[in-house]
Amino acid sequence: MLLYLRLFKESFSFAISALTNNKLRTFLSLLGVTIGIFSIIAVLAAVDSLKNDIKGSISSLDNSTLYIMRFSFGPSTIPQWKREQFPDVSYEEFQFIEDKIPNVGAASFSLNVNPETIKYDGASVENVEIAAVTSGYYDIESLQIGEGRFFNESESNSGSPVVVLGDEIASSLFGNLDPIGKIVRLYGRKFTVIGVLEKQGSGLFGGSKDTAAILPVNFVRRLLGDNNKRAFPAIVVKPEPGVDLSEFNAVIAQGLRNFRGLKAGEENNFFVNELQGFTDLIDNITGQLNFMGWIISGFSLLVGGFGIANIMFVSVKERTNLIGIQKSLGAKNRFIMFQFLFEAVILAVIGGLVGLFLVWLVSILMTQLTDSFEFVLSYGNMFLGFILSTIIGLVSGVIPAISASKLDPVEAIRTGM
């Protein structure tokens, strides 16, 4: 054991000597490993951060939540030309599902509309995300009210001119004033502020309710009409706890088929999308991004591996005389081989550690630049970078190490003289 510790120490000294005596050559050779490790770990960290940000933005929703609309969350066997002819879901269908379908815990009808400008006295906020929904939206999204309240079922059904603002919108419009009861203008109409959501913070792609305004969908329906191309309708349904999701999905699909008068054998002209399907789609996309990152970064690692092998072949040639002396004094082939193998691994790990350090610096910089988006460099990715560096060193150093261990001691001493 002590022998191998001394061997490791000597190999480490030789590796450091190779770095200091041949700085440019070693730098260029290790550059491939550094870039390769940096590329792979940076891609993995970026994809992990993106996945965490997207899933964090929908964390308030239960995976059992269903989205009924004319579009699918994922790939579909139905041709695109046929999907484009599907009718939009309607408010009447929402009422049917809410009233007639069993085991519905909460349901909401929403219209996705273009951003608008909200005004209060001399202040205004542009590009405000408008959430036109029914009162059930509060339970589905598990909203947290910071001040005031959410609109009730009566206000929702009648389309009352009331609005619940995100924290950032309220701060921009009112500053330190109490927003509750204030009158704002939206769509050229007056709305009474009845609530302000708790601050959430935003992600890389936004999506935070801090910059949203939530108002009764029936007000927007009266304003825009039910067939307005500027509005995209959807029905969101959350089943009661403990309900079998697949059976619940089938009951909703059959109920909606009956409501639309679809005959047996006819395809559904709507999609009942599961939130779990959306998260699976995210996992699939991020998995493909990771795969592409591995392919691209693999070329850098290949170049880095050749660079390490080149250093080791040169090192064997420069130390041929020393190898001959060691073998003549009784050093076994295994000792010589491990000596150069350790040296190759140490050089590769040094290049990998530099790459990891660069990823760490980039993660800090990206987190600072993107405000609330957190660029995550996990311990798992750091460990992966270390393991990859070790593997590159082993693979790149094994042939030079074997060639060094097989040198004839007499010929080695003669060649080195």
mmCIF file of N, CA and C in Angstrom, residues 73-191:
data_model
loop_
_atom_site.group_PDB
_atom_site.id
_atom_site.type_symbol
_atom_site.label_atom_id
_atom_site.label_comp_id
_atom_site.label_asym_id
_atom_site.label_seq_id
_atom_site.Cartn_x
_atom_site.Cartn_y
_atom_site.Cartn_z
ATOM 1 N N PHE A 73 -50.735 18.390 -25.849
ATOM 2 C CA PHE A 73 -49.456 18.737 -25.233
ATOM 3 C C PHE A 73 -48.290 18.034 -25.914
ATOM 4 N N GLY A 74 -48.551 16.871 -26.467
ATOM 5 C CA GLY A 74 -47.479 16.089 -27.069
ATOM 6 C C GLY A 74 -47.815 15.643 -28.473
ATOM 7 N N PRO A 75 -47.016 14.726 -29.029
ATOM 8 C CA PRO A 75 -47.282 14.210 -30.378
ATOM 9 C C PRO A 75 -48.646 13.515 -30.455
ATOM 10 N N SER A 76 -49.262 13.581 -31.635
ATOM 11 C CA SER A 76 -50.581 12.978 -31.823
ATOM 12 C C SER A 76 -50.599 12.193 -33.132
ATOM 13 N N THR A 77 -51.373 11.118 -33.136
ATOM 14 C CA THR A 77 -51.518 10.310 -34.351
ATOM 15 C C THR A 77 -52.512 10.931 -35.326
ATOM 16 N N ILE A 78 -53.259 11.923 -34.870
ATOM 17 C CA ILE A 78 -54.234 12.592 -35.740
ATOM 18 C C ILE A 78 -53.499 13.567 -36.652
ATOM 19 N N PRO A 79 -53.751 13.536 -37.960
ATOM 20 C CA PRO A 79 -53.059 14.446 -38.885
ATOM 21 C C PRO A 79 -53.280 15.910 -38.508
ATOM 22 N N GLN A 80 -52.291 16.736 -38.827
ATOM 23 C CA GLN A 80 -52.359 18.149 -38.456
ATOM 24 C C GLN A 80 -53.535 18.856 -39.123
ATOM 25 N N TRP A 81 -53.812 18.516 -40.399
ATOM 26 C CA TRP A 81 -54.897 19.190 -41.109
ATOM 27 C C TRP A 81 -56.242 18.923 -40.435
ATOM 28 N N LYS A 82 -56.352 17.732 -39.842
ATOM 29 C CA LYS A 82 -57.600 17.405 -39.155
ATOM 30 C C LYS A 82 -57.665 18.097 -37.797
ATOM 31 N N ARG A 83 -56.522 18.173 -37.100
ATOM 32 C CA ARG A 83 -56.495 18.853 -35.800
ATOM 33 C C ARG A 83 -56.831 20.328 -35.933
ATOM 34 N N GLU A 84 -56.410 20.919 -37.059
ATOM 35 C CA GLU A 84 -56.672 22.341 -37.262
ATOM 36 C C GLU A 84 -58.154 22.638 -37.463
ATOM 37 N N GLN A 85 -58.930 21.604 -37.756
ATOM 38 C CA GLN A 85 -60.374 21.783 -37.945
ATOM 39 C C GLN A 85 -61.169 21.540 -36.660
ATOM 40 N N PHE A 86 -60.487 21.148 -35.594
ATOM 41 C CA PHE A 86 -61.189 20.904 -34.337
ATOM 42 C C PHE A 86 -61.801 22.205 -33.820
ATOM 43 N N PRO A 87 -63.013 22.144 -33.269
ATOM 44 C CA PRO A 87 -63.610 23.356 -32.679
ATOM 45 C C PRO A 87 -62.997 23.653 -31.317
ATOM 46 N N ASP A 88 -63.019 24.931 -30.943
ATOM 47 C CA ASP A 88 -62.561 25.314 -29.611
ATOM 48 C C ASP A 88 -63.560 24.828 -28.570
ATOM 49 N N VAL A 89 -63.058 24.603 -27.362
ATOM 50 C CA VAL A 89 -63.966 24.274 -26.262
ATOM 51 C C VAL A 89 -64.781 25.525 -25.921
ATOM 52 N N SER A 90 -65.973 25.302 -25.378
ATOM 53 C CA SER A 90 -66.872 26.422 -25.115
ATOM 54 C C SER A 90 -67.174 26.555 -23.625
ATOM 55 N N TYR A 91 -67.736 27.694 -23.263
ATOM 56 C CA TYR A 91 -68.124 27.939 -21.881
ATOM 57 C C TYR A 91 -69.246 26.990 -21.472
ATOM 58 N N GLU A 92 -70.120 26.669 -22.400
ATOM 59 C CA GLU A 92 -71.205 25.738 -22.116
ATOM 60 C C GLU A 92 -70.658 24.350 -21.803
ATOM 61 N N GLU A 93 -69.598 23.945 -22.514
ATOM 62 C CA GLU A 93 -68.976 22.651 -22.223
ATOM 63 C C GLU A 93 -68.320 22.667 -20.844
ATOM 64 N N PHE A 94 -67.748 23.799 -20.477
ATOM 65 C CA PHE A 94 -67.198 23.939 -19.125
ATOM 66 C C PHE A 94 -68.290 23.763 -18.080
ATOM 67 N N GLN A 95 -69.436 24.410 -18.299
ATOM 68 C CA GLN A 95 -70.538 24.286 -17.352
ATOM 69 C C GLN A 95 -71.036 22.844 -17.265
ATOM 70 N N PHE A 96 -71.073 22.163 -18.409
ATOM 71 C CA PHE A 96 -71.488 20.754 -18.426
ATOM 72 C C PHE A 96 -70.539 19.902 -17.595
ATOM 73 N N ILE A 97 -69.235 20.087 -17.795
ATOM 74 C CA ILE A 97 -68.241 19.298 -17.056
ATOM 75 C C ILE A 97 -68.320 19.607 -15.563
ATOM 76 N N GLU A 98 -68.441 20.877 -15.220
ATOM 77 C CA GLU A 98 -68.477 21.281 -13.812
ATOM 78 C C GLU A 98 -69.718 20.736 -13.109
ATOM 79 N N ASP A 99 -70.846 20.700 -13.817
ATOM 80 C CA ASP A 99 -72.123 20.313 -13.189
ATOM 81 C C ASP A 99 -72.442 18.831 -13.321
ATOM 82 N N LYS A 100 -72.041 18.197 -14.419
ATOM 83 C CA LYS A 100 -72.520 16.848 -14.717
ATOM 84 C C LYS A 100 -71.474 15.742 -14.520
ATOM 85 N N ILE A 101 -70.204 16.090 -14.621
ATOM 86 C CA ILE A 101 -69.170 15.056 -14.498
ATOM 87 C C ILE A 101 -68.892 14.810 -13.009
ATOM 88 N N PRO A 102 -68.934 13.546 -12.575
ATOM 89 C CA PRO A 102 -68.681 13.253 -11.159
ATOM 90 C C PRO A 102 -67.202 13.388 -10.791
ATOM 91 N N ASN A 103 -66.946 13.582 -9.499
ATOM 92 C CA ASN A 103 -65.591 13.616 -8.928
ATOM 93 C C ASN A 103 -64.753 14.798 -9.408
ATOM 94 N N VAL A 104 -65.394 15.882 -9.834
ATOM 95 C CA VAL A 104 -64.656 17.099 -10.205
ATOM 96 C C VAL A 104 -64.371 17.896 -8.929
ATOM 97 N N GLY A 105 -63.091 18.033 -8.606
ATOM 98 C CA GLY A 105 -62.720 18.793 -7.418
ATOM 99 C C GLY A 105 -62.784 20.293 -7.651
ATOM 100 N N ALA A 106 -62.269 20.721 -8.810
ATOM 101 C CA ALA A 106 -62.305 22.133 -9.193
ATOM 102 C C ALA A 106 -62.199 22.210 -10.709
ATOM 103 N N ALA A 107 -62.843 23.222 -11.284
ATOM 104 C CA ALA A 107 -62.799 23.407 -12.736
ATOM 105 C C ALA A 107 -62.774 24.895 -13.043
ATOM 106 N N SER A 108 -62.123 25.218 -14.156
ATOM 107 C CA SER A 108 -62.044 26.621 -14.554
ATOM 108 C C SER A 108 -62.058 26.719 -16.077
ATOM 109 N N PHE A 109 -62.736 27.738 -16.569
ATOM 110 C CA PHE A 109 -62.713 28.061 -17.996
ATOM 111 C C PHE A 109 -61.825 29.278 -18.154
ATOM 112 N N SER A 110 -60.874 29.208 -19.078
ATOM 113 C CA SER A 110 -59.930 30.311 -19.251
ATOM 114 C C SER A 110 -59.838 30.715 -20.714
ATOM 115 N N LEU A 111 -59.554 31.975 -20.914
ATOM 116 C CA LEU A 111 -59.272 32.516 -22.242
ATOM 117 C C LEU A 111 -57.857 33.077 -22.235
ATOM 118 N N ASN A 112 -57.028 32.529 -23.089
ATOM 119 C CA ASN A 112 -55.670 33.064 -23.236
ATOM 120 C C ASN A 112 -55.727 34.202 -24.248
ATOM 121 N N VAL A 113 -55.472 35.405 -23.778
ATOM 122 C CA VAL A 113 -55.580 36.599 -24.615
ATOM 123 C C VAL A 113 -54.252 37.338 -24.640
ATOM 124 N N ASN A 114 -54.164 38.339 -25.504
ATOM 125 C CA ASN A 114 -52.942 39.115 -25.640
ATOM 126 C C ASN A 114 -52.701 39.988 -24.411
ATOM 127 N N PRO A 115 -51.436 40.310 -24.123
ATOM 128 C CA PRO A 115 -51.130 41.225 -23.014
ATOM 129 C C PRO A 115 -51.771 42.595 -23.244
ATOM 130 N N GLU A 116 -52.072 43.276 -22.160
ATOM 131 C CA GLU A 116 -52.714 44.580 -22.231
ATOM 132 C C GLU A 116 -51.970 45.583 -21.343
ATOM 133 N N THR A 117 -52.402 46.841 -21.433
ATOM 134 C CA THR A 117 -51.848 47.911 -20.598
ATOM 135 C C THR A 117 -52.857 48.280 -19.516
ATOM 136 N N ILE A 118 -52.395 48.320 -18.278
ATOM 137 C CA ILE A 118 -53.235 48.719 -17.151
ATOM 138 C C ILE A 118 -52.816 50.121 -16.707
ATOM 139 N N LYS A 119 -53.814 50.983 -16.461
ATOM 140 C CA LYS A 119 -53.533 52.371 -16.075
ATOM 141 C C LYS A 119 -54.202 52.712 -14.753
ATOM 142 N N TYR A 120 -53.509 53.558 -13.986
ATOM 143 C CA TYR A 120 -54.080 54.115 -12.759
ATOM 144 C C TYR A 120 -53.561 55.542 -12.619
ATOM 145 N N ASP A 121 -54.460 56.500 -12.690
ATOM 146 C CA ASP A 121 -54.077 57.915 -12.687
ATOM 147 C C ASP A 121 -53.004 58.135 -13.756
ATOM 148 N N GLY A 122 -51.833 58.628 -13.352
ATOM 149 C CA GLY A 122 -50.776 58.891 -14.329
ATOM 150 C C GLY A 122 -49.872 57.708 -14.559
ATOM 151 N N ALA A 123 -50.030 56.636 -13.792
ATOM 152 C CA ALA A 123 -49.160 55.467 -13.911
ATOM 153 C C ALA A 123 -49.780 54.427 -14.847
ATOM 154 N N SER A 124 -48.934 53.700 -15.529
ATOM 155 C CA SER A 124 -49.406 52.630 -16.411
ATOM 156 C C SER A 124 -48.347 51.539 -16.498
ATOM 157 N N VAL A 125 -48.795 50.312 -16.720
ATOM 158 C CA VAL A 125 -47.907 49.166 -16.895
ATOM 159 C C VAL A 125 -48.298 48.474 -18.189
ATOM 160 N N GLU A 126 -47.337 48.303 -19.091
ATOM 161 C CA GLU A 126 -47.598 47.675 -20.381
ATOM 162 C C GLU A 126 -47.295 46.183 -20.339
ATOM 163 N N ASN A 127 -47.782 45.480 -21.342
ATOM 164 C CA ASN A 127 -47.534 44.047 -21.522
ATOM 165 C C ASN A 127 -47.886 43.236 -20.275
ATOM 166 N N VAL A 128 -49.020 43.539 -19.694
ATOM 167 C CA VAL A 128 -49.483 42.795 -18.531
ATOM 168 C C VAL A 128 -50.164 41.510 -19.002
ATOM 169 N N GLU A 129 -49.735 40.385 -18.447
ATOM 170 C CA GLU A 129 -50.352 39.102 -18.792
ATOM 171 C C GLU A 129 -51.760 39.057 -18.205
ATOM 172 N N ILE A 130 -52.740 38.798 -19.054
ATOM 173 C CA ILE A 130 -54.140 38.766 -18.630
ATOM 174 C C ILE A 130 -54.584 37.317 -18.455
ATOM 175 N N ALA A 131 -55.053 36.990 -17.260
ATOM 176 C CA ALA A 131 -55.625 35.673 -16.987
ATOM 177 C C ALA A 131 -57.125 35.844 -16.834
ATOM 178 N N ALA A 132 -57.863 35.540 -17.905
ATOM 179 C CA ALA A 132 -59.329 35.625 -17.875
ATOM 180 C C ALA A 132 -59.862 34.247 -17.517
ATOM 181 N N VAL A 133 -60.347 34.099 -16.282
ATOM 182 C CA VAL A 133 -60.680 32.779 -15.759
ATOM 183 C C VAL A 133 -61.972 32.834 -14.943
ATOM 184 N N THR A 134 -62.441 31.649 -14.561
ATOM 185 C CA THR A 134 -63.565 31.560 -13.634
ATOM 186 C C THR A 134 -63.026 31.407 -12.211
ATOM 187 N N SER A 135 -63.913 31.424 -11.252
ATOM 188 C CA SER A 135 -63.504 31.435 -9.841
ATOM 189 C C SER A 135 -62.764 30.166 -9.420
ATOM 190 N N GLY A 136 -63.013 29.042 -10.113
ATOM 191 C CA GLY A 136 -62.338 27.793 -9.766
ATOM 192 C C GLY A 136 -60.838 27.830 -9.980
ATOM 193 N N TYR A 137 -60.361 28.817 -10.726
ATOM 194 C CA TYR A 137 -58.930 28.978 -10.989
ATOM 195 C C TYR A 137 -58.143 29.111 -9.691
ATOM 196 N N TYR A 138 -58.768 29.734 -8.695
ATOM 197 C CA TYR A 138 -58.104 29.955 -7.406
ATOM 198 C C TYR A 138 -57.693 28.630 -6.762
ATOM 199 N N ASP A 139 -58.583 27.638 -6.791
ATOM 200 C CA ASP A 139 -58.286 26.337 -6.176
ATOM 201 C C ASP A 139 -57.333 25.505 -7.030
ATOM 202 N N ILE A 140 -57.471 25.599 -8.341
ATOM 203 C CA ILE A 140 -56.615 24.806 -9.230
ATOM 204 C C ILE A 140 -55.160 25.258 -9.125
ATOM 205 N N GLU A 141 -54.939 26.562 -9.103
ATOM 206 C CA GLU A 141 -53.586 27.103 -9.062
ATOM 207 C C GLU A 141 -53.031 27.226 -7.646
ATOM 208 N N SER A 142 -53.868 26.961 -6.646
ATOM 209 C CA SER A 142 -53.456 27.117 -5.240
ATOM 210 C C SER A 142 -52.842 28.491 -5.011
ATOM 211 N N LEU A 143 -53.560 29.516 -5.436
ATOM 212 C CA LEU A 143 -53.066 30.890 -5.338
ATOM 213 C C LEU A 143 -52.960 31.340 -3.884
ATOM 214 N N GLN A 144 -51.991 32.204 -3.639
ATOM 215 C CA GLN A 144 -51.807 32.800 -2.317
ATOM 216 C C GLN A 144 -52.102 34.298 -2.417
ATOM 217 N N ILE A 145 -53.104 34.735 -1.667
ATOM 218 C CA ILE A 145 -53.504 36.142 -1.696
ATOM 219 C C ILE A 145 -52.740 36.907 -0.623
ATOM 220 N N GLY A 146 -52.039 37.971 -1.051
ATOM 221 C CA GLY A 146 -51.304 38.794 -0.099
ATOM 222 C C GLY A 146 -52.188 39.836 0.559
ATOM 223 N N GLU A 147 -53.053 40.464 -0.240
ATOM 224 C CA GLU A 147 -53.991 41.466 0.268
ATOM 225 C C GLU A 147 -55.342 41.262 -0.408
ATOM 226 N N GLY A 148 -56.423 41.564 0.319
ATOM 227 C CA GLY A 148 -57.752 41.481 -0.257
ATOM 228 C C GLY A 148 -58.223 40.048 -0.437
ATOM 229 N N ARG A 149 -58.863 39.761 -1.570
ATOM 230 C CA ARG A 149 -59.465 38.450 -1.809
ATOM 231 C C ARG A 149 -59.508 38.166 -3.302
ATOM 232 N N PHE A 150 -59.915 36.930 -3.641
ATOM 233 C CA PHE A 150 -60.143 36.539 -5.025
ATOM 234 C C PHE A 150 -61.633 36.725 -5.330
ATOM 235 N N PHE A 151 -61.964 36.862 -6.615
ATOM 236 C CA PHE A 151 -63.389 37.057 -6.930
ATOM 237 C C PHE A 151 -64.161 35.760 -6.718
ATOM 238 N N ASN A 152 -65.419 35.895 -6.268
ATOM 239 C CA ASN A 152 -66.240 34.730 -5.940
ATOM 240 C C ASN A 152 -67.014 34.232 -7.156
ATOM 241 N N GLU A 153 -67.800 33.163 -6.955
ATOM 242 C CA GLU A 153 -68.529 32.540 -8.056
ATOM 243 C C GLU A 153 -69.555 33.487 -8.666
ATOM 244 N N SER A 154 -70.203 34.283 -7.826
ATOM 245 C CA SER A 154 -71.201 35.231 -8.327
ATOM 246 C C SER A 154 -70.555 36.272 -9.230
ATOM 247 N N GLU A 155 -69.440 36.829 -8.792
ATOM 248 C CA GLU A 155 -68.719 37.818 -9.599
ATOM 249 C C GLU A 155 -68.183 37.190 -10.872
ATOM 250 N N SER A 156 -67.797 35.909 -10.772
ATOM 251 C CA SER A 156 -67.288 35.196 -11.940
ATOM 252 C C SER A 156 -68.390 34.986 -12.972
ATOM 253 N N ASN A 157 -69.540 34.513 -12.509
ATOM 254 C CA ASN A 157 -70.646 34.227 -13.428
ATOM 255 C C ASN A 157 -71.185 35.492 -14.094
ATOM 256 N N SER A 158 -71.262 36.576 -13.336
ATOM 257 C CA SER A 158 -71.823 37.820 -13.880
ATOM 258 C C SER A 158 -70.808 38.628 -14.670
ATOM 259 N N GLY A 159 -69.535 38.245 -14.573
ATOM 260 C CA GLY A 159 -68.495 39.002 -15.279
ATOM 261 C C GLY A 159 -68.307 40.387 -14.696
ATOM 262 N N SER A 160 -68.242 40.463 -13.377
ATOM 263 C CA SER A 160 -68.086 41.758 -12.705
ATOM 264 C C SER A 160 -66.750 42.398 -13.057
ATOM 265 N N PRO A 161 -66.702 43.721 -13.127
ATOM 266 C CA PRO A 161 -65.450 44.427 -13.446
ATOM 267 C C PRO A 161 -64.527 44.513 -12.235
ATOM 268 N N VAL A 162 -64.034 43.368 -11.798
ATOM 269 C CA VAL A 162 -63.101 43.314 -10.676
ATOM 270 C C VAL A 162 -61.813 42.658 -11.161
ATOM 271 N N VAL A 163 -60.717 42.914 -10.473
ATOM 272 C CA VAL A 163 -59.429 42.389 -10.915
ATOM 273 C C VAL A 163 -58.555 42.084 -9.706
ATOM 274 N N VAL A 164 -57.765 41.010 -9.840
ATOM 275 C CA VAL A 164 -56.752 40.645 -8.853
ATOM 276 C C VAL A 164 -55.399 40.832 -9.523
ATOM 277 N N LEU A 165 -54.521 41.603 -8.912
ATOM 278 C CA LEU A 165 -53.246 41.968 -9.533
ATOM 279 C C LEU A 165 -52.084 41.174 -8.948
ATOM 280 N N GLY A 166 -51.081 40.959 -9.779
ATOM 281 C CA GLY A 166 -49.828 40.402 -9.300
ATOM 282 C C GLY A 166 -49.073 41.439 -8.483
ATOM 283 N N ASP A 167 -48.162 40.973 -7.644
ATOM 284 C CA ASP A 167 -47.448 41.869 -6.720
ATOM 285 C C ASP A 167 -46.687 42.974 -7.445
ATOM 286 N N GLU A 168 -46.008 42.616 -8.525
ATOM 287 C CA GLU A 168 -45.200 43.604 -9.256
ATOM 288 C C GLU A 168 -46.072 44.658 -9.925
ATOM 289 N N ILE A 169 -47.211 44.232 -10.471
ATOM 290 C CA ILE A 169 -48.127 45.180 -11.116
ATOM 291 C C ILE A 169 -48.678 46.159 -10.082
ATOM 292 N N ALA A 170 -49.084 45.632 -8.926
ATOM 293 C CA ALA A 170 -49.625 46.495 -7.870
ATOM 294 C C ALA A 170 -48.583 47.490 -7.390
ATOM 295 N N SER A 171 -47.340 47.040 -7.234
ATOM 296 C CA SER A 171 -46.276 47.946 -6.777
ATOM 297 C C SER A 171 -46.002 49.031 -7.798
ATOM 298 N N SER A 172 -46.017 48.660 -9.090
ATOM 299 C CA SER A 172 -45.746 49.644 -10.147
ATOM 300 C C SER A 172 -46.851 50.692 -10.248
ATOM 301 N N LEU A 173 -48.084 50.277 -10.027
ATOM 302 C CA LEU A 173 -49.207 51.200 -10.169
ATOM 303 C C LEU A 173 -49.433 52.066 -8.929
ATOM 304 N N PHE A 174 -49.297 51.458 -7.762
ATOM 305 C CA PHE A 174 -49.727 52.153 -6.543
ATOM 306 C C PHE A 174 -48.600 52.516 -5.590
ATOM 307 N N GLY A 175 -47.410 51.961 -5.787
ATOM 308 C CA GLY A 175 -46.320 52.267 -4.876
ATOM 309 C C GLY A 175 -46.654 51.815 -3.467
ATOM 310 N N ASN A 176 -46.630 52.760 -2.523
ATOM 311 C CA ASN A 176 -46.914 52.449 -1.121
ATOM 312 C C ASN A 176 -48.397 52.584 -0.771
ATOM 313 N N LEU A 177 -49.234 52.963 -1.737
ATOM 314 C CA LEU A 177 -50.663 53.112 -1.474
ATOM 315 C C LEU A 177 -51.331 51.750 -1.314
ATOM 316 N N ASP A 178 -52.429 51.731 -0.575
ATOM 317 C CA ASP A 178 -53.224 50.509 -0.439
ATOM 318 C C ASP A 178 -53.985 50.278 -1.751
ATOM 319 N N PRO A 179 -53.714 49.166 -2.457
ATOM 320 C CA PRO A 179 -54.350 48.966 -3.776
ATOM 321 C C PRO A 179 -55.822 48.547 -3.693
ATOM 322 N N ILE A 180 -56.248 48.000 -2.574
ATOM 323 C CA ILE A 180 -57.600 47.462 -2.470
ATOM 324 C C ILE A 180 -58.631 48.580 -2.593
ATOM 325 N N GLY A 181 -59.552 48.367 -3.544
ATOM 326 C CA GLY A 181 -60.606 49.352 -3.777
ATOM 327 C C GLY A 181 -60.256 50.396 -4.818
ATOM 328 N N LYS A 182 -59.030 50.417 -5.271
ATOM 329 C CA LYS A 182 -58.622 51.398 -6.278
ATOM 330 C C LYS A 182 -59.227 51.016 -7.636
ATOM 331 N N ILE A 183 -59.445 52.031 -8.474
ATOM 332 C CA ILE A 183 -60.031 51.824 -9.811
ATOM 333 C C ILE A 183 -58.926 51.921 -10.854
ATOM 334 N N VAL A 184 -58.767 50.870 -11.636
ATOM 335 C CA VAL A 184 -57.781 50.865 -12.724
ATOM 336 C C VAL A 184 -58.528 50.746 -14.049
ATOM 337 N N ARG A 185 -57.843 51.110 -15.128
ATOM 338 C CA ARG A 185 -58.454 51.023 -16.460
ATOM 339 C C ARG A 185 -57.758 49.935 -17.266
ATOM 340 N N LEU A 186 -58.573 49.071 -17.861
ATOM 341 C CA LEU A 186 -58.107 47.936 -18.641
ATOM 342 C C LEU A 186 -59.134 47.682 -19.734
ATOM 343 N N TYR A 187 -58.664 47.461 -20.966
ATOM 344 C CA TYR A 187 -59.570 47.326 -22.111
ATOM 345 C C TYR A 187 -60.441 48.577 -22.270
ATOM 346 N N GLY A 188 -59.951 49.713 -21.788
ATOM 347 C CA GLY A 188 -60.726 50.948 -21.863
ATOM 348 C C GLY A 188 -61.890 50.992 -20.889
ATOM 349 N N ARG A 189 -61.939 50.047 -19.942
ATOM 350 C CA ARG A 189 -63.014 49.974 -18.957
ATOM 351 C C ARG A 189 -62.434 50.129 -17.548
ATOM 352 N N LYS A 190 -63.315 50.413 -16.599
ATOM 353 C CA LYS A 190 -62.910 50.565 -15.204
ATOM 354 C C LYS A 190 -63.051 49.232 -14.461
ATOM 355 N N PHE A 191 -62.009 48.899 -13.692
ATOM 356 C CA PHE A 191 -62.014 47.699 -12.869
ATOM 357 C C PHE A 191 -61.658 48.071 -11.429
#
